[in-house]
């Protein structure tokens, strides 16, 4: 069974303290790795899609990378408004509509 | 472009009742997926519709069903509600034309509480 595992479950940072979130996935058959941000009571907001090992994408203070067995979401000099739950999801095989989500990392950034 | 919209946003039902949730995808998107989100299980895939046909289905009982209309709008129905059905139900849309996984764009969700 395909699986996506995120760590840590929760992360507390001071404003400006850079860190990384990890997403490990079942390697066989992965055809896309997706990162989302979710604020309380809201739907997930799309951040990045990665398709190939070695691929990197950046947006403001966030940078997503993909290796052959895991993905990282690097947060550089975070601000309190970056506080949210970050979700990663794997897309497998020919299943276009079915993303397998990890449980998420809840990030808190204190001023 | 307008985003994915879901109605209603909040719903309270009692055990045994049924409920219908609605989703309007981003204009031009033909694939609509439904997910259930709970604190314990996270986001779990329910089913996906494309061109009015169910294309993928998750591991949920038959009480959960859906359909898609010719304008790509989708509804999901839960019959004989149980307490454990209390969750945030999320709808996501994507173009649906790629030969594999696509970026999905989520709506705000419908919060269902079963008493």
XYZ file of C-alpha atoms in Angstrom:
226
model
C 0.000 0.000 0.000
C 1.329 3.410 -0.970
C 2.195 5.635 1.993
C 3.276 9.183 2.719
C 4.816 10.008 6.102
C 5.602 13.465 7.397
C 7.897 14.512 10.218
C 7.941 16.093 12.656
C 4.250 16.168 13.599
C 4.718 19.607 15.130
C 7.464 22.197 14.952
C 7.893 25.386 16.941
C 10.279 28.004 15.625
C 11.286 31.484 16.601
C 10.821 34.126 13.956
C 13.872 34.023 11.690
C 14.877 30.481 12.710
C 15.166 28.427 9.507
C 14.236 24.742 9.405
C 13.046 21.882 7.189
C 9.991 19.650 7.084
C 10.331 16.087 5.846
C 8.043 13.985 3.663
C 8.972 10.385 2.924
C 6.962 8.312 0.481
C 6.573 4.911 -1.079
C 9.052 5.111 -3.917
C 7.588 2.695 -6.411
C 5.167 4.312 -8.831
C 5.378 7.891 -7.572
C 4.545 10.276 -10.387
C 4.148 13.544 -8.524
C 4.756 15.031 -5.078
C 2.550 17.896 -3.928
C 2.900 20.373 -1.056
C -0.019 22.262 0.457
C -0.492 24.706 3.294
C -3.651 24.524 5.418
C -4.852 27.152 7.861
C -7.344 26.180 10.590
C -10.873 25.738 9.275
C -9.838 26.222 5.647
C -9.116 24.033 2.656
C -5.526 23.207 1.673
C -3.782 25.864 -0.401
C -1.508 24.632 -3.172
C 2.198 25.431 -2.840
C 4.350 23.221 -5.095
C 4.338 20.242 -7.435
C 7.526 18.243 -7.958
C 7.805 15.504 -10.563
C 11.446 14.451 -10.769
C 14.245 13.699 -8.308
C 16.534 16.702 -8.116
C 13.742 19.159 -8.868
C 13.493 22.272 -6.693
C 10.866 25.027 -6.515
C 10.795 28.242 -4.525
C 8.173 30.701 -3.396
C 9.034 33.531 -1.039
C 10.516 31.908 2.097
C 9.653 28.370 1.026
C 11.703 25.960 -1.047
C 10.647 22.422 -1.905
C 13.078 19.732 -2.999
C 12.625 16.140 -4.134
C 15.039 13.225 -3.853
C 14.513 9.607 -4.839
C 12.935 8.731 -1.501
C 11.835 11.937 0.218
C 10.910 15.560 -0.150
C 11.823 18.522 2.000
C 10.109 21.833 2.545
C 12.740 24.333 3.639
C 11.541 27.450 5.428
C 14.028 30.296 5.500
C 13.708 33.056 8.102
C 10.069 32.239 8.871
C 7.556 34.826 10.016
C 4.524 34.323 12.282
C 2.246 34.349 9.229
C 3.949 31.143 8.052
C 2.272 29.331 10.945
C 0.016 26.636 9.466
C -0.159 22.906 8.852
C 1.928 21.827 5.878
C 0.719 18.771 3.995
C 2.498 16.697 1.409
C 0.767 14.272 -0.916
C 1.905 11.643 -3.382
C 0.295 10.950 -6.722
C 0.743 7.397 -7.950
C 0.495 5.588 -11.230
C -2.326 6.524 -13.519
C -4.629 7.664 -10.727
C -5.331 11.220 -11.667
C -7.736 12.106 -8.904
C -6.357 10.261 -5.922
C -3.644 11.944 -3.891
C -2.324 10.138 -0.825
C -1.741 12.649 1.958
C 0.566 12.598 4.926
C -0.797 13.616 8.326
C 0.928 16.991 8.100
C 3.402 19.059 10.090
C 1.916 21.778 12.273
C 4.282 24.728 12.219
C 4.158 27.494 14.816
C 6.377 30.546 14.407
C 6.673 32.782 17.448
C 7.632 36.455 17.172
C -10.675 32.747 -12.128
C -12.997 31.935 -9.300
C -11.827 29.156 -7.037
C -13.552 25.979 -5.972
C -16.739 26.649 -4.067
C -18.550 24.342 -1.680
C -21.987 24.561 -0.125
C -23.086 24.521 2.568
C -20.094 25.524 4.683
C -21.507 24.087 7.902
C -24.052 21.395 8.571
C -25.462 19.722 11.665
C -27.329 16.437 11.286
C -28.459 13.622 13.540
C -27.590 9.950 13.279
C -29.541 8.091 10.636
C -30.191 11.131 8.463
C -28.686 11.673 5.034
C -26.831 14.673 3.690
C -25.898 16.102 0.292
C -22.895 18.352 -0.233
C -22.222 20.395 -3.338
C -19.052 21.447 -5.144
C -18.457 23.786 -8.074
C -14.999 23.351 -9.637
C -12.755 25.962 -11.169
C -14.034 26.925 -14.599
C -12.619 24.566 -17.208
C -11.695 21.844 -14.736
C -13.352 18.536 -15.479
C -12.050 16.387 -12.621
C -13.539 16.664 -9.147
C -12.220 14.717 -6.176
C -13.700 14.434 -2.701
C -11.779 13.948 0.537
C -12.724 13.458 4.173
C -10.514 15.135 6.768
C -10.548 14.153 10.431
C -8.014 14.880 13.195
C -7.165 11.201 13.589
C -6.998 10.028 9.976
C -6.041 13.206 8.158
C -7.123 13.637 4.557
C -8.575 10.489 3.008
C -9.667 10.108 -0.592
C -13.341 9.324 -1.172
C -13.790 9.330 -4.957
C -13.039 11.186 -8.158
C -15.331 12.088 -11.031
C -14.438 13.031 -14.568
C -16.916 13.709 -17.359
C -19.816 12.501 -15.190
C -18.135 9.146 -14.509
C -16.569 7.895 -11.308
C -12.966 7.248 -12.231
C -11.431 6.358 -8.840
C -12.817 5.296 -5.501
C -11.296 5.142 -2.011
C -11.977 2.693 0.797
C -15.221 4.053 2.139
C -18.514 2.208 2.643
C -21.301 2.369 0.109
C -23.124 4.940 2.243
C -20.827 7.461 0.598
C -21.751 8.208 -2.974
C -21.352 10.978 -5.480
C -22.192 12.201 -8.909
C -21.091 14.768 -11.416
C -23.176 16.838 -13.747
C -22.519 17.861 -17.322
C -21.240 21.278 -16.162
C -18.657 19.464 -13.955
C -20.388 20.451 -10.734
C -20.411 17.573 -8.279
C -22.404 16.402 -5.306
C -21.628 13.841 -2.662
C -24.207 12.093 -0.539
C -23.866 10.311 2.759
C -26.790 8.157 3.817
C -27.586 6.777 7.270
C -25.178 9.132 9.006
C -23.014 7.852 11.849
C -21.246 9.834 14.561
C -17.919 8.968 12.946
C -18.936 10.779 9.773
C -18.352 14.095 11.521
C -15.523 15.658 9.526
C -14.451 18.352 7.130
C -15.396 17.304 3.613
C -13.166 18.790 0.968
C -13.677 19.016 -2.740
C -10.778 19.547 -5.147
C -10.714 20.177 -8.860
C -8.115 19.728 -11.570
C -8.136 19.892 -15.370
C -8.285 16.107 -15.549
C -6.588 15.819 -18.894
C -3.090 14.705 -17.884
C -2.152 11.068 -18.070
C -1.270 10.998 -14.367
C -1.489 12.953 -11.112
C -2.315 16.634 -11.460
C -2.246 19.550 -9.090
C -5.587 19.700 -7.304
C -7.118 22.941 -6.051
C -9.232 22.685 -2.944
C -12.388 24.401 -1.839
C -12.977 25.713 1.693
C -14.740 22.526 2.767
C -18.035 21.650 4.395
C -17.884 21.062 8.138
C -20.353 18.267 9.006
C -21.288 17.544 12.592
C -23.357 14.439 13.308
C -25.138 14.376 16.671
